[in-house]
């Protein structure tokens, strides 16, 4: 592939699987994912989001306002072409069906000092996708480096340390001081 040219199923892919209630190695991707969004399909359950920057067992629920949680029985490892799950019913109940939307960023996180706040970043300039973690400093106008080398066009931010906080979403079609919420 020529530099800067994305290839199908290399930067984002979807895999469906059936839970087994124990350890489940889900494979079939053409890359090691850095961000995995899991959802049970046949019954109501929360959306579980995992990324390689925070670590495999750390997750956020996309359909709620809880802060970051740790679940050693959910996604337990990122693999070369998928991920490994524990026995938690939201991600791996026996005979239930699931979908995983998976993105490739840049692998292991690196320190980024491009903004006024140092961040930990896994970024792919080829696919225009970045997972960034930072600790806010409560300063108006603070900036955070994302590792993409160009202006962000779509941004989702979630406080990991506080429950009761909505997901803030911004897109380039909005003004810089406008955003929308994702909420349950």
GROMACS .gro file of C-alpha atoms in nm:
model
  184
    1UNK     CA    1   0.000   0.000   0.000
    2UNK     CA    2   0.128   0.346  -0.086
    3UNK     CA    3   0.196   0.571   0.216
    4UNK     CA    4  -0.116   0.758   0.325
    5UNK     CA    5  -0.347   0.528   0.127
    6UNK     CA    6  -0.591   0.335   0.347
    7UNK     CA    7  -0.672  -0.027   0.263
    8UNK     CA    8  -1.014  -0.184   0.322
    9UNK     CA    9  -1.043  -0.376   0.652
   10UNK     CA   10  -0.699  -0.256   0.763
   11UNK     CA   11  -0.797   0.042   0.978
   12UNK     CA   12  -1.151  -0.051   1.080
   13UNK     CA   13  -1.336  -0.380   1.071
   14UNK     CA   14  -1.636  -0.554   1.224
   15UNK     CA   15  -1.650  -0.906   1.365
   16UNK     CA   16  -1.952  -1.094   1.498
   17UNK     CA   17  -1.923  -1.383   1.741
   18UNK     CA   18  -2.121  -1.613   1.968
   19UNK     CA   19  -2.043  -1.609   2.339
   20UNK     CA   20  -1.917  -1.920   2.516
   21UNK     CA   21  -1.937  -1.810   2.882
   22UNK     CA   22  -1.565  -1.873   2.943
   23UNK     CA   23  -1.244  -1.759   2.781
   24UNK     CA   24  -1.321  -1.661   2.421
   25UNK     CA   25  -1.056  -1.575   2.162
   26UNK     CA   26  -1.226  -1.365   1.895
   27UNK     CA   27  -1.019  -1.349   1.575
   28UNK     CA   28  -1.065  -1.269   1.208
   29UNK     CA   29  -0.936  -0.913   1.189
   30UNK     CA   30  -0.648  -0.824   0.958
   31UNK     CA   31  -0.487  -0.609   1.232
   32UNK     CA   32  -0.438  -0.585   1.607
   33UNK     CA   33  -0.716  -0.355   1.732
   34UNK     CA   34  -0.644  -0.052   1.948
   35UNK     CA   35  -1.010   0.035   2.008
   36UNK     CA   36  -1.292  -0.221   2.044
   37UNK     CA   37  -1.662  -0.137   2.084
   38UNK     CA   38  -1.862  -0.446   2.192
   39UNK     CA   39  -2.240  -0.490   2.196
   40UNK     CA   40  -2.466  -0.789   2.264
   41UNK     CA   41  -2.709  -0.827   1.972
   42UNK     CA   42  -2.979  -1.069   2.088
   43UNK     CA   43  -3.057  -0.912   2.429
   44UNK     CA   44  -3.039  -0.569   2.587
   45UNK     CA   45  -2.697  -0.491   2.734
   46UNK     CA   46  -2.464  -0.196   2.767
   47UNK     CA   47  -2.212  -0.098   2.503
   48UNK     CA   48  -1.857  -0.176   2.628
   49UNK     CA   49  -1.564   0.030   2.494
   50UNK     CA   50  -1.200  -0.077   2.536
   51UNK     CA   51  -0.872   0.068   2.410
   52UNK     CA   52  -0.504  -0.014   2.418
   53UNK     CA   53  -0.406   0.324   2.566
   54UNK     CA   54  -0.589   0.267   2.898
   55UNK     CA   55  -0.535  -0.109   2.894
   56UNK     CA   56  -0.747  -0.410   2.804
   57UNK     CA   57  -0.946  -0.448   3.127
   58UNK     CA   58  -1.048  -0.080   3.149
   59UNK     CA   59  -1.384   0.001   2.991
   60UNK     CA   60  -1.643   0.272   2.947
   61UNK     CA   61  -2.014   0.227   2.875
   62UNK     CA   62  -2.115   0.428   2.568
   63UNK     CA   63  -2.480   0.430   2.672
   64UNK     CA   64  -2.434   0.579   3.017
   65UNK     CA   65  -2.259   0.843   3.223
   66UNK     CA   66  -2.044   0.621   3.448
   67UNK     CA   67  -1.674   0.684   3.466
   68UNK     CA   68  -1.410   0.429   3.375
   69UNK     CA   69  -1.451   0.082   3.526
   70UNK     CA   70  -1.222  -0.219   3.549
   71UNK     CA   71  -1.349  -0.562   3.450
   72UNK     CA   72  -1.102  -0.850   3.453
   73UNK     CA   73  -1.382  -1.073   3.315
   74UNK     CA   74  -1.451  -0.861   3.004
   75UNK     CA   75  -1.193  -0.785   2.733
   76UNK     CA   76  -0.871  -0.924   2.880
   77UNK     CA   77  -0.618  -0.887   2.594
   78UNK     CA   78  -0.570  -0.739   2.249
   79UNK     CA   79  -0.433  -0.999   2.004
   80UNK     CA   80  -0.260  -0.981   1.666
   81UNK     CA   81  -0.590  -1.034   1.480
   82UNK     CA   82  -0.856  -0.988   1.748
   83UNK     CA   83  -0.901  -0.996   2.125
   84UNK     CA   84  -0.964  -1.226   2.420
   85UNK     CA   85  -1.271  -1.212   2.641
   86UNK     CA   86  -1.353  -1.333   2.990
   87UNK     CA   87  -1.689  -1.467   3.107
   88UNK     CA   88  -1.886  -1.144   3.166
   89UNK     CA   89  -2.238  -1.176   3.020
   90UNK     CA   90  -2.234  -0.829   2.862
   91UNK     CA   91  -1.950  -0.939   2.632
   92UNK     CA   92  -1.946  -1.322   2.633
   93UNK     CA   93  -2.258  -1.498   2.768
   94UNK     CA   94  -2.294  -1.857   2.646
   95UNK     CA   95  -2.487  -1.876   2.313
   96UNK     CA   96  -2.560  -1.502   2.299
   97UNK     CA   97  -2.460  -1.314   1.984
   98UNK     CA   98  -2.233  -1.008   1.976
   99UNK     CA   99  -2.081  -0.754   1.742
  100UNK     CA  100  -1.741  -0.588   1.781
  101UNK     CA  101  -1.650  -0.274   1.588
  102UNK     CA  102  -1.269  -0.255   1.586
  103UNK     CA  103  -1.026   0.021   1.490
  104UNK     CA  104  -0.651   0.027   1.446
  105UNK     CA  105  -0.467   0.329   1.578
  106UNK     CA  106  -0.089   0.323   1.631
  107UNK     CA  107  -0.027   0.039   1.874
  108UNK     CA  108   0.130   0.110   2.213
  109UNK     CA  109   0.068   0.457   2.353
  110UNK     CA  110   0.339   0.721   2.334
  111UNK     CA  111   0.371   1.049   2.520
  112UNK     CA  112   0.258   1.351   2.319
  113UNK     CA  113   0.359   1.705   2.418
  114UNK     CA  114   0.206   1.890   2.121
  115UNK     CA  115  -0.060   2.055   2.339
  116UNK     CA  116  -0.048   2.246   2.665
  117UNK     CA  117  -0.147   1.918   2.837
  118UNK     CA  118   0.075   1.613   2.785
  119UNK     CA  119  -0.124   1.316   2.657
  120UNK     CA  120  -0.080   0.944   2.594
  121UNK     CA  121  -0.161   0.869   2.231
  122UNK     CA  122  -0.203   0.579   1.992
  123UNK     CA  123  -0.255   0.733   1.648
  124UNK     CA  124  -0.267   0.627   1.285
  125UNK     CA  125  -0.218   0.906   1.033
  126UNK     CA  126  -0.294   0.654   0.754
  127UNK     CA  127  -0.647   0.603   0.885
  128UNK     CA  128  -0.700   0.937   1.061
  129UNK     CA  129  -0.782   0.769   1.390
  130UNK     CA  130  -0.642   0.837   1.736
  131UNK     CA  131  -0.706   0.722   2.093
  132UNK     CA  132  -0.586   0.987   2.337
  133UNK     CA  133  -0.580   0.992   2.716
  134UNK     CA  134  -0.504   1.301   2.924
  135UNK     CA  135  -0.567   1.455   3.262
  136UNK     CA  136  -0.744   1.790   3.238
  137UNK     CA  137  -0.608   2.092   3.424
  138UNK     CA  138  -0.927   2.303   3.450
  139UNK     CA  139  -0.769   2.578   3.240
  140UNK     CA  140  -0.969   2.752   2.969
  141UNK     CA  141  -0.801   2.724   2.630
  142UNK     CA  142  -0.593   2.418   2.722
  143UNK     CA  143  -0.497   2.201   2.424
  144UNK     CA  144  -0.423   1.830   2.389
  145UNK     CA  145  -0.203   1.667   2.122
  146UNK     CA  146  -0.367   1.381   1.932
  147UNK     CA  147  -0.087   1.258   1.705
  148UNK     CA  148  -0.268   1.292   1.373
  149UNK     CA  149  -0.073   1.585   1.230
  150UNK     CA  150  -0.383   1.762   1.098
  151UNK     CA  151  -0.697   1.925   1.234
  152UNK     CA  152  -0.948   1.693   1.399
  153UNK     CA  153  -1.280   1.657   1.215
  154UNK     CA  154  -1.469   1.440   1.466
  155UNK     CA  155  -1.406   1.420   1.840
  156UNK     CA  156  -1.563   1.224   2.127
  157UNK     CA  157  -1.453   1.306   2.485
  158UNK     CA  158  -1.550   1.126   2.807
  159UNK     CA  159  -1.442   1.196   3.164
  160UNK     CA  160  -1.298   0.870   3.295
  161UNK     CA  161  -1.278   0.974   3.658
  162UNK     CA  162  -1.626   1.110   3.720
  163UNK     CA  163  -1.964   0.945   3.696
  164UNK     CA  164  -2.261   1.153   3.586
  165UNK     CA  165  -2.069   1.313   3.299
  166UNK     CA  166  -2.207   1.288   2.944
  167UNK     CA  167  -1.999   1.206   2.638
  168UNK     CA  168  -1.916   1.532   2.457
  169UNK     CA  169  -1.917   1.504   2.077
  170UNK     CA  170  -1.787   1.760   1.830
  171UNK     CA  171  -1.779   1.753   1.450
  172UNK     CA  172  -1.621   1.997   1.206
  173UNK     CA  173  -1.970   2.100   1.086
  174UNK     CA  174  -2.026   2.257   1.432
  175UNK     CA  175  -1.872   2.581   1.557
  176UNK     CA  176  -1.566   2.541   1.782
  177UNK     CA  177  -1.772   2.627   2.091
  178UNK     CA  178  -2.061   2.391   2.006
  179UNK     CA  179  -2.099   2.021   2.088
  180UNK     CA  180  -2.364   1.757   2.136
  181UNK     CA  181  -2.404   1.492   2.406
  182UNK     CA  182  -2.423   1.117   2.381
  183UNK     CA  183  -2.641   1.001   2.666
  184UNK     CA  184  -2.844   0.698   2.770
   0.00000   0.00000   0.00000
